[in-house]
PDB file of C-alpha atoms in Angstrom:
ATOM      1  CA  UNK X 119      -0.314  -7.796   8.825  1.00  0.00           C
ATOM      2  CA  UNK X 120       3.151  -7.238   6.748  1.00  0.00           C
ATOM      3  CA  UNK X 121       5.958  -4.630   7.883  1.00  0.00           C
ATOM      4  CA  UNK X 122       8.921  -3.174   6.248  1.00  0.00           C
ATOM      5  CA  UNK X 123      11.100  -0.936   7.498  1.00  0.00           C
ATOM      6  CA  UNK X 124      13.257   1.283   4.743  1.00  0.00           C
ATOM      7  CA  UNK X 125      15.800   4.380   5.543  1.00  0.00           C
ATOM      8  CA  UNK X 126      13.622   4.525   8.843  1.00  0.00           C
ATOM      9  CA  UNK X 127      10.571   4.475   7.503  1.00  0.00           C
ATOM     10  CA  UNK X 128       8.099   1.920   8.989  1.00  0.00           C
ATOM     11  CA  UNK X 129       5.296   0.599   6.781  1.00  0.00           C
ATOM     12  CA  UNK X 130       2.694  -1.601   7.821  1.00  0.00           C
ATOM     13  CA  UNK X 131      -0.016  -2.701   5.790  1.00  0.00           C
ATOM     14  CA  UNK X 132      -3.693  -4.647   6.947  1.00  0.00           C
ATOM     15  CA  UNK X 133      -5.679  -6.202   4.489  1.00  0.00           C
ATOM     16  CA  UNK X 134      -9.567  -7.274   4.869  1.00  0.00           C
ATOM     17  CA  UNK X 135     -12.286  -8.539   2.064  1.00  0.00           C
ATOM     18  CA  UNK X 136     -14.969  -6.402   1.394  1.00  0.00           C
ATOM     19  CA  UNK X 137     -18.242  -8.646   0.964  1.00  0.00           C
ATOM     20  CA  UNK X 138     -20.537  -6.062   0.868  1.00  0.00           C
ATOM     21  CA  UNK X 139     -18.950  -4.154  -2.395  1.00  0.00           C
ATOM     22  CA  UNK X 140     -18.149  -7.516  -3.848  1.00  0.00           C
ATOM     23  CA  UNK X 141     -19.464  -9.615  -6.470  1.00  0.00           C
ATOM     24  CA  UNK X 142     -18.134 -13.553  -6.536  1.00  0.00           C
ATOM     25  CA  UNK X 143     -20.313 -14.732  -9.276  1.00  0.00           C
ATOM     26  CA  UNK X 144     -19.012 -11.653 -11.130  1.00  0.00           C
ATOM     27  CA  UNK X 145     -15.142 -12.805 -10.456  1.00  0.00           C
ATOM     28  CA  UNK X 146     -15.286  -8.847  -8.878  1.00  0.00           C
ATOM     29  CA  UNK X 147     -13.651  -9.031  -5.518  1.00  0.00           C
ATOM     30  CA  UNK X 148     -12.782  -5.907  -3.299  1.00  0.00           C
ATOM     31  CA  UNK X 149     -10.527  -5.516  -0.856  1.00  0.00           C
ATOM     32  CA  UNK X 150     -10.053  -2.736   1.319  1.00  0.00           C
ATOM     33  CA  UNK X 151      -6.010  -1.935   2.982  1.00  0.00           C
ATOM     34  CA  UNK X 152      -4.846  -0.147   5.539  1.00  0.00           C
ATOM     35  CA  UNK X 153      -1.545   1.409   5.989  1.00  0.00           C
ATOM     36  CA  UNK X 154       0.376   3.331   8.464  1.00  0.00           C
ATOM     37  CA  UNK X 155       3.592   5.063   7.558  1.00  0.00           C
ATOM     38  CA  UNK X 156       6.098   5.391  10.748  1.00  0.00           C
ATOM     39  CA  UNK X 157       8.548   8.091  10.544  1.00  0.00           C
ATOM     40  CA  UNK X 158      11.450   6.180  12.731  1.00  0.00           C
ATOM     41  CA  UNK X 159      14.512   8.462  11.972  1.00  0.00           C
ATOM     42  CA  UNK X 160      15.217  12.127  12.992  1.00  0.00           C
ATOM     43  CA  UNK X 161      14.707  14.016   9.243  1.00  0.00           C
ATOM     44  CA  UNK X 162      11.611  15.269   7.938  1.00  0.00           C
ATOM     45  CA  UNK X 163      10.056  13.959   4.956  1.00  0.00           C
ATOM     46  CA  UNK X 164       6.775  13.962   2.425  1.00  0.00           C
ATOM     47  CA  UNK X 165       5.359  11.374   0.666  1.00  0.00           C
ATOM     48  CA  UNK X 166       5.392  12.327  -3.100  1.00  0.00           C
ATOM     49  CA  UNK X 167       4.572   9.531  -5.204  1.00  0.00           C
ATOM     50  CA  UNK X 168       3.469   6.220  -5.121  1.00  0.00           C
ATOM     51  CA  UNK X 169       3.981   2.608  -7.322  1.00  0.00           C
ATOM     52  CA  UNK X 170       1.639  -0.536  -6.959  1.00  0.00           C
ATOM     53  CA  UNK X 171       1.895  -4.173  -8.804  1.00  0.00           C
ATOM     54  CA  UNK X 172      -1.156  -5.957  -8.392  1.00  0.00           C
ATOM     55  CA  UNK X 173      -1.294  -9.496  -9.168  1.00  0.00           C
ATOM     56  CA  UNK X 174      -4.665 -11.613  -9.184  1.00  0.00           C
ATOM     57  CA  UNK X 175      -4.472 -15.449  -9.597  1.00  0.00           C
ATOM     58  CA  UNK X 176      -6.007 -15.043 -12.771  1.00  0.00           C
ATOM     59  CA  UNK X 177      -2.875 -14.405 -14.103  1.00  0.00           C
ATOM     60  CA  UNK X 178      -3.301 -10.545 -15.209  1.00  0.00           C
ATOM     61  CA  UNK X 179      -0.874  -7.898 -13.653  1.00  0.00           C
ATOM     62  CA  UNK X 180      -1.464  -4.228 -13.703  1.00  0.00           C
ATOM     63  CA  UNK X 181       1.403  -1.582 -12.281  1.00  0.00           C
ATOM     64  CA  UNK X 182      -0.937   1.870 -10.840  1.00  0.00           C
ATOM     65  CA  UNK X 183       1.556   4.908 -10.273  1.00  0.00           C
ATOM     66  CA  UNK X 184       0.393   8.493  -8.846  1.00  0.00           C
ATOM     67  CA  UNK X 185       0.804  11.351  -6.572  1.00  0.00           C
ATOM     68  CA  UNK X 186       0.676  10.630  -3.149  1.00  0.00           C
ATOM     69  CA  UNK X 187      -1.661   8.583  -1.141  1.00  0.00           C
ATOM     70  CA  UNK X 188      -5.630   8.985  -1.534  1.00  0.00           C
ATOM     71  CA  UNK X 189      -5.449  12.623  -2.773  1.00  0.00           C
ATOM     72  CA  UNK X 190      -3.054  13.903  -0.067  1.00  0.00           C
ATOM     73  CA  UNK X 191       1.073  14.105   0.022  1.00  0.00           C
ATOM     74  CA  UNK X 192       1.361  13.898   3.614  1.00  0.00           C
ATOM     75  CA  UNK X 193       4.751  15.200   5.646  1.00  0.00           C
ATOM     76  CA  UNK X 194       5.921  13.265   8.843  1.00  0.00           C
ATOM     77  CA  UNK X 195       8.009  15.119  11.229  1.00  0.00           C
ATOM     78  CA  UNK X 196      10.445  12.564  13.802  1.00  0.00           C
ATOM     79  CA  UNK X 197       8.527  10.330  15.510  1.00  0.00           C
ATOM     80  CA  UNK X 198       5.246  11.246  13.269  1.00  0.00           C
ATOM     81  CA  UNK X 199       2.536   8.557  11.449  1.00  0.00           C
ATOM     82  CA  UNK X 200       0.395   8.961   8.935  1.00  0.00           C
ATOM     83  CA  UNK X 201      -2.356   6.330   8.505  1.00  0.00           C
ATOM     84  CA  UNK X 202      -4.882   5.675   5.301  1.00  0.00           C
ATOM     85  CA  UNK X 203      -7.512   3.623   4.031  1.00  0.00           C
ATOM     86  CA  UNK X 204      -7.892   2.491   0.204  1.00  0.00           C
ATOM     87  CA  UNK X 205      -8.875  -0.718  -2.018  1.00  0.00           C
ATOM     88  CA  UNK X 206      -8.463  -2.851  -4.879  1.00  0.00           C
ATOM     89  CA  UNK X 207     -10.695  -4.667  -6.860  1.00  0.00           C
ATOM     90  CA  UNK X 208      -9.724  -8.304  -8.317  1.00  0.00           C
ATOM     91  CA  UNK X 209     -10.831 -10.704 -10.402  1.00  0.00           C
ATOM     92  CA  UNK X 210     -10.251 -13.608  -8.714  1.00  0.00           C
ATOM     93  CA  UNK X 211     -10.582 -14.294  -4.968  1.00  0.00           C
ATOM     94  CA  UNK X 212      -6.712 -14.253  -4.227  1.00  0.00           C
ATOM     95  CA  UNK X 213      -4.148 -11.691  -5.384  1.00  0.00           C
ATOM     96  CA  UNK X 214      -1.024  -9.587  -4.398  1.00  0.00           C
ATOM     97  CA  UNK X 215       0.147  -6.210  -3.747  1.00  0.00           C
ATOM     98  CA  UNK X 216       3.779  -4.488  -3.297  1.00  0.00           C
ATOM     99  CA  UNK X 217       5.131  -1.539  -4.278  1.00  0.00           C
ATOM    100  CA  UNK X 218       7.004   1.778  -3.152  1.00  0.00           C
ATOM    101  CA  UNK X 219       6.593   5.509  -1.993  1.00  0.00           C
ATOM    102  CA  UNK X 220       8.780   7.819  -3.111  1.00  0.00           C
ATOM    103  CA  UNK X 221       9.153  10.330  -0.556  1.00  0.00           C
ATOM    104  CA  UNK X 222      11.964  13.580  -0.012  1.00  0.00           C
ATOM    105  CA  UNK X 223      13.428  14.589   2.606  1.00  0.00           C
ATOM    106  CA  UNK X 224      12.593  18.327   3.850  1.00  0.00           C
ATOM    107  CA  UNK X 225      15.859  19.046   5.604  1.00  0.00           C
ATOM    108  CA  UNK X 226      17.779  21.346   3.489  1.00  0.00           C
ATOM    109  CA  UNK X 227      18.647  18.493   0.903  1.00  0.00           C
ATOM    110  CA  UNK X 228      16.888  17.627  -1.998  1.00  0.00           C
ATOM    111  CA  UNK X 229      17.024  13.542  -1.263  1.00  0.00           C
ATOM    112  CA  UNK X 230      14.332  11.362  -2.259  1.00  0.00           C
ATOM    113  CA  UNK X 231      14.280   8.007  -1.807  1.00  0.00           C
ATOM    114  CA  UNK X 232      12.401   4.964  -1.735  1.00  0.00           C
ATOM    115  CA  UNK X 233      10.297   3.464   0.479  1.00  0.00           C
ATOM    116  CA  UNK X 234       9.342  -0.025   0.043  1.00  0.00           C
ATOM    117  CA  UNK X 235       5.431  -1.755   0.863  1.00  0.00           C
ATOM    118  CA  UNK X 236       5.909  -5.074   1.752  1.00  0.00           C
ATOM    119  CA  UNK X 237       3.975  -7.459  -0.821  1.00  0.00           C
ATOM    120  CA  UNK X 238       0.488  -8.154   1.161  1.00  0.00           C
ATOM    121  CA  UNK X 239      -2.005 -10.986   0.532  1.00  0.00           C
ATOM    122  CA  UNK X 240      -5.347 -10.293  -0.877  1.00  0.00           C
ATOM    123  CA  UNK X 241      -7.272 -13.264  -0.091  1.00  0.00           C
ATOM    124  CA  UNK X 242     -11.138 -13.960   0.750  1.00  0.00           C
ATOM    125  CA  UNK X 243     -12.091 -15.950   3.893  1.00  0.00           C
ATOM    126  CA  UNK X 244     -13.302 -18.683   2.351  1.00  0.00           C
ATOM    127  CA  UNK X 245     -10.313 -19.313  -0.009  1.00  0.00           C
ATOM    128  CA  UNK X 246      -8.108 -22.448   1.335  1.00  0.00           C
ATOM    129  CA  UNK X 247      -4.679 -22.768   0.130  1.00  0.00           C
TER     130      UNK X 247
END
């Protein structure tokens, strides 16, 4: 489990293998990631947009930008969460992600501001480093 906390935002990511959808003798590896967003401060705010960078050990890098978080853009009033589910696919059996939410305040001003994911591990069970 990683945590970072940015202009009061807590974000805390869990990340598990997915045997079942992968496909080791394929080099296709899935893992799935959970995240909860803790609205710590007093203002209102939405989640507009999001930024990944994935890195597998294969070397390859790939940036994936987009509205919101698994089709939705939600707002978290003081003291508020907001928890979600997705996954990435690798090619190799240990990888990387980080990124940032850009999310606005809804309290008169027009502030956005970002919100950093702390870089997580994507790594099988059975991969010993």
């Amino acid at each position: 489990m990683e945590t970072a906390i940015t202009h009061n935002i807590k974000v805390t990511v869990t990340a598990v293998y997915q045997p079942d959808y992968s496909r080791p003798l394929r080099s296709e590896f899935v893992f799935a990631y959970q995240i909860r967003i803790d609205n710590l401060g007093k203002r209102p705010l939405q989640l507009l947009s999001r930024y990944w960078l994935i890195w597998d050990s294969n070397g390859s890098q790939r940036e994936v930008e987009g509205e919101g978080v698994v089709g939705q853009q939600p707002v978290l009033y003081a003291g508020d969460f907001h928890e979600y589910v997705s996954a990435c696919p690798l090619q190799s059996d240990i990888g990387y992600m980080q990124g940032y939410y850009v999310m606005r305040y809804l309290d008169g001003e027009e502030e956005e501001v970002k919100v950093i994911v702390p870089r997580f591990r994507l790594q099988t069970p059975f991969k010993n480093n």
